[in-house]
Amino acid sequence: MELLLEVEGLKKSFGGVAALRDGRFQLRAGTVHALCGGNGAGKSTFLKILMGIQRRDAGSIRRRGKDVEFASPADALASGIAIIEQELSPVPHMTVAENIYLGREPKARFGGIDFRAMNRAAQKLLDDLEFDIRATQYMMNLSVAQMQLVEIAKALSHDAEVIFMDEPTSAIGEREAQHLFAAIGRLQRQGRGIVYVSHRLSEIFQVADSYTVFRDGSYVGSGALAEIDRPGLIRMIVGRELSEEYVKTNTPTEETGLEIIGLTCPNKIEDISFSARKGEIFGIYGLMGAGRTEIFNCLFGLDRPSAGTIAIDGKTVAIAKPADAMALGLALVTEDRKLTGLNLSDSVRANICMASLPEMSPAFAMDRPREAEASRRMRERFQIKAARDTMPVSSLSGGNQQKVVLGKWFLRNPKVLLLDEPTRGVDVGAKREIYRIICDFAASGGTVVMISSEIDEVLGISDRIMVMRAGRSAGIFRREETDAQSLVHLST
Amino acid sequence: MSVGDKKTTQGWLGSEQRRLLIQEYGIFLAFLILVAVLSVSNEFFLTAGNISNVLLQTSINGVLAIGMTFVILTRGIDLSVGSVVALAGIVSASFMTSSATAGVAGAPYPVALGLGIGLLVGIACGAISGLIVSRFSVPAFVTTLGMLSAARGMTLIYGGGRPVPALTPAFRWIGTGDVFGIPAPVIILAVVFAVSWWILNRTRFGRYIYAVGGNPHAARTSGIDITRIQFLVYVISGGLAGFAGMLLSARTGSALPQAGIAYELDAIAAVVIGGTSLSGGVGRVTGTLIGALIIGVMNNGLDLMGIQSYYQQVLKGALIVGAVMLDQKRNYGA
């Protein structure tokens, strides 16, 4: 059978550092192929070469048996390869149709754009895919998941036969993800080849039928997903045997750490009440936009609740700004480390110290040995892999960046840890380390509230789980008395 | 990509360190080359008199550019400094003149009062801009463009469009005096630079500025009062512009209503040549000082070579764009 895409011996290095040593890959028509690997495995470089953004140093790429060479993304598209990038780049003030046909709008007389033909074609495309989106809607009014779907429609409008999806679910909720999977299934039945890149193994097992694993820039192995189990795949990705994925070492005490009663913020959250105990990991599960992050914003003084009380250690507190929350022993690891967690233009050390600057400058001038010492301590404690802590935090892998964010907050010895998607975009190995850090913190008497849209994670690590739906709580459950189905069911 | 890669850690200079070194000292090298070329091509260039002259000419732009660095580091811009130079210059001069008609009643007053008033005028202008930018989220470009026009207008209103002449010798000392042969404005620039360097590199406030410019959201989540920081950088820029205004009028002996026109552009040019990113969070005040010196040395060198000032402007334009082009290539290219 002819292969849609065949890659052999792909090599690429940057300034003497090999990012890709031996990239191998085969894609058959009508399959969904998972491309797996930890951060730094060479997946991104692989994708960039296939997109025509970077030139390969060596190796061959064959499209339906013919050797191809891509000098630009346009070349790749012309040969039927479309890539839906992890970070979408929509033009917000244009309509869906304009976005889909950007740069190749149907011409009308006198050099104008034939908007009617364009809208009609775009609508047909969306309808054929059974996406519930109007072609004349403005891009900025769509949800992230809908934008993903528009990107897929755009890829198909190029008549792409090979579609790469890079972490397509990293910004969307469970229900929207199911929607996306249904679309992938339809594409598969049309005989297209889909390459699915994701850190979320449960998704891979749900949506893909075959896999290829990269590690340290090299091909490790490939095969049918039916012939491998989850621990087996993890072993290939990580390169060593890993113990149990979720190890819980904490036991909740009877003491209440954080209690909120009737927290309300108009149009965001409505009457949220829960109490998390010391030593407990309290999970919050829900779809994107269900009001999960908004709870944290109210707790941390980033937003003003209109009603409700917050109590820490049984004492009612007033929090008007983040500094107030921090003084009370709260720490917030935000959802998007690049957007709200890190100062990417500064060093690892500066980022670790960012939330403790007043403490480190008793007399206005910074106590620099103390900064260096704090950074060293946190790097050691969380095994942050950085050659020097004066190097830019942007040069670290996703997992290490996330550990820098954790280090920034642990430096303050918090009592209550608020975690918003703490393992997003982090590879399997680093995930486990982060779970260990969270559990250790709870085991030593800390209170953890963790938001996650990864259902395995929420079930694996939380003691109790609150399900959010449309800004309200849909119930709080002990982890033993619930399962994936009921959580998804309650959240939708 | 993995950071623990052996390639980057082995050897006495990893590629990362080399990159940082070039980033830190590349501009300094460029400056040295410029000086070397000029000293070889013109025997007058390296004389004490000429060096002192270059430094003197750089001092006002240097003070403005240092203030501008604070603002640009937080992703802002201050277009109003040229007008603030004129306003602070003329208001302070009206307290420092011995002319019977141009001054306020009772003038001339002691120098300290004049200096204090000039500084206050600059701080007030900066505080208004800072308040509007930080509290009301009006883009810095628009706010300070407004201040550029308003401060110029106030200058003309205050002085009735006429210059304030005959400043007292005591006041003129800050522009024309010297200590052991070093011109007073150069000493002032050195002090301003040293204090700014200390603030930006060694204090909590400096860390805040870099954090706010690098990622305001992350800074806010880390408990930093970003509104306050944004406000304060405009106050600093305004205050330094006020100071520069007094230096200028003290040097020329009278305060002119049209003083300082387009000074903001030279200040921005010095910051940009010095490697500070207009998108904030990245840059050094040392770079700014060298950037200001490069502009000063280039103007002086071209003067010495007898090249018309019209050509100098074209060259300066090319230099600004060229410096940023190199910067882009270094950071994102290859």
PDB file of N, CA and C in Angstrom, chain B residues 5-68:
ATOM      1  N   ASP B   5      22.298  20.144  27.537  1.00  0.00           N
ATOM      2  CA  ASP B   5      23.115  19.602  26.464  1.00  0.00           C
ATOM      3  C   ASP B   5      24.584  19.932  26.689  1.00  0.00           C
ATOM      4  N   LYS B   6      25.416  18.928  26.424  1.00  0.00           N
ATOM      5  CA  LYS B   6      26.839  19.095  26.754  1.00  0.00           C
ATOM      6  C   LYS B   6      27.474  20.249  25.995  1.00  0.00           C
ATOM      7  N   LYS B   7      27.051  20.404  24.754  1.00  0.00           N
ATOM      8  CA  LYS B   7      27.617  21.452  23.913  1.00  0.00           C
ATOM      9  C   LYS B   7      27.582  22.830  24.583  1.00  0.00           C
ATOM     10  N   THR B   8      26.495  23.102  25.324  1.00  0.00           N
ATOM     11  CA  THR B   8      26.367  24.436  25.879  1.00  0.00           C
ATOM     12  C   THR B   8      27.084  24.597  27.209  1.00  0.00           C
ATOM     13  N   THR B   9      27.420  23.493  27.852  1.00  0.00           N
ATOM     14  CA  THR B   9      28.019  23.642  29.168  1.00  0.00           C
ATOM     15  C   THR B   9      29.534  23.494  29.150  1.00  0.00           C
ATOM     16  N   GLN B  10      30.054  22.787  28.142  1.00  0.00           N
ATOM     17  CA  GLN B  10      31.484  22.568  28.129  1.00  0.00           C
ATOM     18  C   GLN B  10      32.232  23.791  27.605  1.00  0.00           C
ATOM     19  N   GLY B  11      33.538  23.816  27.906  1.00  0.00           N
ATOM     20  CA  GLY B  11      34.362  24.918  27.414  1.00  0.00           C
ATOM     21  C   GLY B  11      34.203  26.114  28.326  1.00  0.00           C
ATOM     22  N   TRP B  12      35.151  27.019  28.230  1.00  0.00           N
ATOM     23  CA  TRP B  12      35.095  28.161  29.151  1.00  0.00           C
ATOM     24  C   TRP B  12      34.046  29.175  28.730  1.00  0.00           C
ATOM     25  N   LEU B  13      33.618  29.108  27.503  1.00  0.00           N
ATOM     26  CA  LEU B  13      32.547  29.996  27.059  1.00  0.00           C
ATOM     27  C   LEU B  13      31.539  29.204  26.245  1.00  0.00           C
ATOM     28  N   GLY B  14      30.362  28.953  26.814  1.00  0.00           N
ATOM     29  CA  GLY B  14      29.327  28.268  26.054  1.00  0.00           C
ATOM     30  C   GLY B  14      28.730  29.227  25.035  1.00  0.00           C
ATOM     31  N   SER B  15      27.969  28.692  24.107  1.00  0.00           N
ATOM     32  CA  SER B  15      27.367  29.555  23.078  1.00  0.00           C
ATOM     33  C   SER B  15      26.416  30.554  23.729  1.00  0.00           C
ATOM     34  N   GLU B  16      25.791  30.088  24.822  1.00  0.00           N
ATOM     35  CA  GLU B  16      24.859  30.953  25.522  1.00  0.00           C
ATOM     36  C   GLU B  16      25.589  32.158  26.112  1.00  0.00           C
ATOM     37  N   GLN B  17      26.753  31.869  26.750  1.00  0.00           N
ATOM     38  CA  GLN B  17      27.519  32.956  27.361  1.00  0.00           C
ATOM     39  C   GLN B  17      28.058  33.904  26.304  1.00  0.00           C
ATOM     40  N   ARG B  18      28.475  33.310  25.172  1.00  0.00           N
ATOM     41  CA  ARG B  18      29.008  34.129  24.097  1.00  0.00           C
ATOM     42  C   ARG B  18      27.924  35.088  23.604  1.00  0.00           C
ATOM     43  N   ARG B  19      26.713  34.535  23.483  1.00  0.00           N
ATOM     44  CA  ARG B  19      25.599  35.340  23.010  1.00  0.00           C
ATOM     45  C   ARG B  19      25.346  36.506  23.973  1.00  0.00           C
ATOM     46  N   LEU B  20      25.363  36.176  25.276  1.00  0.00           N
ATOM     47  CA  LEU B  20      25.120  37.202  26.284  1.00  0.00           C
ATOM     48  C   LEU B  20      26.215  38.267  26.247  1.00  0.00           C
ATOM     49  N   LEU B  21      27.453  37.792  26.046  1.00  0.00           N
ATOM     50  CA  LEU B  21      28.578  38.695  26.028  1.00  0.00           C
ATOM     51  C   LEU B  21      28.443  39.699  24.887  1.00  0.00           C
ATOM     52  N   ILE B  22      28.072  39.169  23.720  1.00  0.00           N
ATOM     53  CA  ILE B  22      27.901  40.049  22.565  1.00  0.00           C
ATOM     54  C   ILE B  22      26.759  41.014  22.832  1.00  0.00           C
ATOM     55  N   GLN B  23      25.701  40.471  23.441  1.00  0.00           N
ATOM     56  CA  GLN B  23      24.547  41.316  23.722  1.00  0.00           C
ATOM     57  C   GLN B  23      24.927  42.446  24.684  1.00  0.00           C
ATOM     58  N   GLU B  24      25.750  42.104  25.684  1.00  0.00           N
ATOM     59  CA  GLU B  24      26.111  43.105  26.682  1.00  0.00           C
ATOM     60  C   GLU B  24      27.129  44.100  26.145  1.00  0.00           C
ATOM     61  N   TYR B  25      28.119  43.582  25.415  1.00  0.00           N
ATOM     62  CA  TYR B  25      29.250  44.438  25.072  1.00  0.00           C
ATOM     63  C   TYR B  25      29.374  44.759  23.589  1.00  0.00           C
ATOM     64  N   GLY B  26      28.486  44.196  22.760  1.00  0.00           N
ATOM     65  CA  GLY B  26      28.543  44.448  21.314  1.00  0.00           C
ATOM     66  C   GLY B  26      28.496  45.932  21.020  1.00  0.00           C
ATOM     67  N   ILE B  27      27.611  46.636  21.725  1.00  0.00           N
ATOM     68  CA  ILE B  27      27.438  48.058  21.474  1.00  0.00           C
ATOM     69  C   ILE B  27      28.678  48.834  21.923  1.00  0.00           C
ATOM     70  N   PHE B  28      29.311  48.317  22.977  1.00  0.00           N
ATOM     71  CA  PHE B  28      30.513  48.962  23.486  1.00  0.00           C
ATOM     72  C   PHE B  28      31.646  48.817  22.475  1.00  0.00           C
ATOM     73  N   LEU B  29      31.728  47.628  21.874  1.00  0.00           N
ATOM     74  CA  LEU B  29      32.722  47.388  20.820  1.00  0.00           C
ATOM     75  C   LEU B  29      32.507  48.343  19.658  1.00  0.00           C
ATOM     76  N   ALA B  30      31.257  48.475  19.239  1.00  0.00           N
ATOM     77  CA  ALA B  30      30.933  49.362  18.128  1.00  0.00           C
ATOM     78  C   ALA B  30      31.391  50.778  18.451  1.00  0.00           C
ATOM     79  N   PHE B  31      31.187  51.172  19.703  1.00  0.00           N
ATOM     80  CA  PHE B  31      31.585  52.507  20.143  1.00  0.00           C
ATOM     81  C   PHE B  31      33.107  52.677  20.061  1.00  0.00           C
ATOM     82  N   LEU B  32      33.827  51.649  20.542  1.00  0.00           N
ATOM     83  CA  LEU B  32      35.289  51.717  20.516  1.00  0.00           C
ATOM     84  C   LEU B  32      35.820  51.795  19.083  1.00  0.00           C
ATOM     85  N   ILE B  33      35.209  51.032  18.204  1.00  0.00           N
ATOM     86  CA  ILE B  33      35.638  51.057  16.796  1.00  0.00           C
ATOM     87  C   ILE B  33      35.429  52.453  16.219  1.00  0.00           C
ATOM     88  N   LEU B  34      34.256  53.020  16.532  1.00  0.00           N
ATOM     89  CA  LEU B  34      33.961  54.367  16.040  1.00  0.00           C
ATOM     90  C   LEU B  34      35.010  55.364  16.538  1.00  0.00           C
ATOM     91  N   VAL B  35      35.331  55.263  17.833  1.00  0.00           N
ATOM     92  CA  VAL B  35      36.333  56.168  18.413  1.00  0.00           C
ATOM     93  C   VAL B  35      37.697  55.945  17.748  1.00  0.00           C
ATOM     94  N   ALA B  36      38.062  54.670  17.568  1.00  0.00           N
ATOM     95  CA  ALA B  36      39.360  54.356  16.961  1.00  0.00           C
ATOM     96  C   ALA B  36      39.450  54.942  15.555  1.00  0.00           C
ATOM     97  N   VAL B  37      38.402  54.733  14.770  1.00  0.00           N
ATOM     98  CA  VAL B  37      38.412  55.240  13.384  1.00  0.00           C
ATOM     99  C   VAL B  37      38.564  56.757  13.378  1.00  0.00           C
ATOM    100  N   LEU B  38      37.808  57.420  14.273  1.00  0.00           N
ATOM    101  CA  LEU B  38      37.856  58.883  14.288  1.00  0.00           C
ATOM    102  C   LEU B  38      39.197  59.402  14.775  1.00  0.00           C
ATOM    103  N   SER B  39      39.822  58.698  15.739  1.00  0.00           N
ATOM    104  CA  SER B  39      41.107  59.199  16.237  1.00  0.00           C
ATOM    105  C   SER B  39      42.196  59.047  15.175  1.00  0.00           C
ATOM    106  N   VAL B  40      42.088  57.999  14.377  1.00  0.00           N
ATOM    107  CA  VAL B  40      43.081  57.813  13.318  1.00  0.00           C
ATOM    108  C   VAL B  40      42.869  58.844  12.206  1.00  0.00           C
ATOM    109  N   SER B  41      41.609  59.106  11.868  1.00  0.00           N
ATOM    110  CA  SER B  41      41.365  59.959  10.709  1.00  0.00           C
ATOM    111  C   SER B  41      41.443  61.450  11.042  1.00  0.00           C
ATOM    112  N   ASN B  42      41.415  61.800  12.340  1.00  0.00           N
ATOM    113  CA  ASN B  42      41.473  63.223  12.665  1.00  0.00           C
ATOM    114  C   ASN B  42      42.279  63.445  13.941  1.00  0.00           C
ATOM    115  N   GLU B  43      43.380  64.168  13.817  1.00  0.00           N
ATOM    116  CA  GLU B  43      44.281  64.299  14.970  1.00  0.00           C
ATOM    117  C   GLU B  43      43.674  65.161  16.068  1.00  0.00           C
ATOM    118  N   PHE B  44      42.679  65.956  15.741  1.00  0.00           N
ATOM    119  CA  PHE B  44      42.066  66.837  16.726  1.00  0.00           C
ATOM    120  C   PHE B  44      41.079  66.083  17.628  1.00  0.00           C
ATOM    121  N   PHE B  45      40.589  64.922  17.119  1.00  0.00           N
ATOM    122  CA  PHE B  45      39.505  64.222  17.806  1.00  0.00           C
ATOM    123  C   PHE B  45      39.839  63.839  19.244  1.00  0.00           C
ATOM    124  N   LEU B  46      41.044  63.295  19.455  1.00  0.00           N
ATOM    125  CA  LEU B  46      41.368  62.788  20.794  1.00  0.00           C
ATOM    126  C   LEU B  46      41.969  63.832  21.735  1.00  0.00           C
ATOM    127  N   THR B  47      41.843  65.094  21.415  1.00  0.00           N
ATOM    128  CA  THR B  47      42.370  66.108  22.331  1.00  0.00           C
ATOM    129  C   THR B  47      41.399  66.314  23.489  1.00  0.00           C
ATOM    130  N   ALA B  48      41.959  66.731  24.630  1.00  0.00           N
ATOM    131  CA  ALA B  48      41.130  66.895  25.834  1.00  0.00           C
ATOM    132  C   ALA B  48      39.977  67.854  25.574  1.00  0.00           C
ATOM    133  N   GLY B  49      40.268  68.910  24.862  1.00  0.00           N
ATOM    134  CA  GLY B  49      39.237  69.900  24.586  1.00  0.00           C
ATOM    135  C   GLY B  49      38.070  69.300  23.830  1.00  0.00           C
ATOM    136  N   ASN B  50      38.386  68.485  22.830  1.00  0.00           N
ATOM    137  CA  ASN B  50      37.319  67.910  22.017  1.00  0.00           C
ATOM    138  C   ASN B  50      36.530  66.838  22.780  1.00  0.00           C
ATOM    139  N   ILE B  51      37.248  66.032  23.568  1.00  0.00           N
ATOM    140  CA  ILE B  51      36.551  64.998  24.354  1.00  0.00           C
ATOM    141  C   ILE B  51      35.567  65.656  25.310  1.00  0.00           C
ATOM    142  N   SER B  52      36.046  66.698  25.969  1.00  0.00           N
ATOM    143  CA  SER B  52      35.189  67.416  26.892  1.00  0.00           C
ATOM    144  C   SER B  52      33.981  68.001  26.162  1.00  0.00           C
ATOM    145  N   ASN B  53      34.223  68.448  24.952  1.00  0.00           N
ATOM    146  CA  ASN B  53      33.154  69.016  24.132  1.00  0.00           C
ATOM    147  C   ASN B  53      32.098  67.957  23.778  1.00  0.00           C
ATOM    148  N   VAL B  54      32.575  66.775  23.382  1.00  0.00           N
ATOM    149  CA  VAL B  54      31.642  65.690  23.030  1.00  0.00           C
ATOM    150  C   VAL B  54      30.801  65.324  24.243  1.00  0.00           C
ATOM    151  N   LEU B  55      31.459  65.183  25.393  1.00  0.00           N
ATOM    152  CA  LEU B  55      30.737  64.793  26.602  1.00  0.00           C
ATOM    153  C   LEU B  55      29.700  65.846  26.974  1.00  0.00           C
ATOM    154  N   LEU B  56      30.091  67.102  26.811  1.00  0.00           N
ATOM    155  CA  LEU B  56      29.191  68.196  27.125  1.00  0.00           C
ATOM    156  C   LEU B  56      27.951  68.132  26.223  1.00  0.00           C
ATOM    157  N   GLN B  57      28.212  67.878  24.936  1.00  0.00           N
ATOM    158  CA  GLN B  57      27.083  67.818  23.999  1.00  0.00           C
ATOM    159  C   GLN B  57      26.206  66.595  24.248  1.00  0.00           C
ATOM    160  N   THR B  58      26.803  65.551  24.807  1.00  0.00           N
ATOM    161  CA  THR B  58      26.041  64.329  25.061  1.00  0.00           C
ATOM    162  C   THR B  58      25.229  64.430  26.352  1.00  0.00           C
ATOM    163  N   SER B  59      25.634  65.321  27.261  1.00  0.00           N
ATOM    164  CA  SER B  59      25.076  65.264  28.611  1.00  0.00           C
ATOM    165  C   SER B  59      23.560  65.435  28.643  1.00  0.00           C
ATOM    166  N   ILE B  60      23.031  66.386  27.889  1.00  0.00           N
ATOM    167  CA  ILE B  60      21.590  66.615  27.967  1.00  0.00           C
ATOM    168  C   ILE B  60      20.817  65.440  27.372  1.00  0.00           C
ATOM    169  N   ASN B  61      21.247  65.008  26.191  1.00  0.00           N
ATOM    170  CA  ASN B  61      20.581  63.845  25.598  1.00  0.00           C
ATOM    171  C   ASN B  61      20.755  62.616  26.488  1.00  0.00           C
ATOM    172  N   GLY B  62      21.925  62.508  27.116  1.00  0.00           N
ATOM    173  CA  GLY B  62      22.178  61.367  27.993  1.00  0.00           C
ATOM    174  C   GLY B  62      21.196  61.316  29.154  1.00  0.00           C
ATOM    175  N   VAL B  63      20.983  62.460  29.793  1.00  0.00           N
ATOM    176  CA  VAL B  63      20.046  62.517  30.931  1.00  0.00           C
ATOM    177  C   VAL B  63      18.632  62.155  30.469  1.00  0.00           C
ATOM    178  N   LEU B  64      18.225  62.706  29.322  1.00  0.00           N
ATOM    179  CA  LEU B  64      16.888  62.397  28.800  1.00  0.00           C
ATOM    180  C   LEU B  64      16.770  60.913  28.455  1.00  0.00           C
ATOM    181  N   ALA B  65      17.811  60.382  27.828  1.00  0.00           N
ATOM    182  CA  ALA B  65      17.763  58.988  27.372  1.00  0.00           C
ATOM    183  C   ALA B  65      17.713  58.019  28.552  1.00  0.00           C
ATOM    184  N   ILE B  66      18.384  58.374  29.638  1.00  0.00           N
ATOM    185  CA  ILE B  66      18.344  57.506  30.820  1.00  0.00           C
ATOM    186  C   ILE B  66      16.918  57.461  31.383  1.00  0.00           C
ATOM    187  N   GLY B  67      16.274  58.619  31.452  1.00  0.00           N
ATOM    188  CA  GLY B  67      14.878  58.644  31.888  1.00  0.00           C
ATOM    189  C   GLY B  67      14.005  57.831  30.947  1.00  0.00           C
ATOM    190  N   MET B  68      14.276  57.991  29.652  1.00  0.00           N
ATOM    191  CA  MET B  68      13.510  57.255  28.631  1.00  0.00           C
ATOM    192  C   MET B  68      13.682  55.746  28.796  1.00  0.00           C
TER     193      MET B  68
END
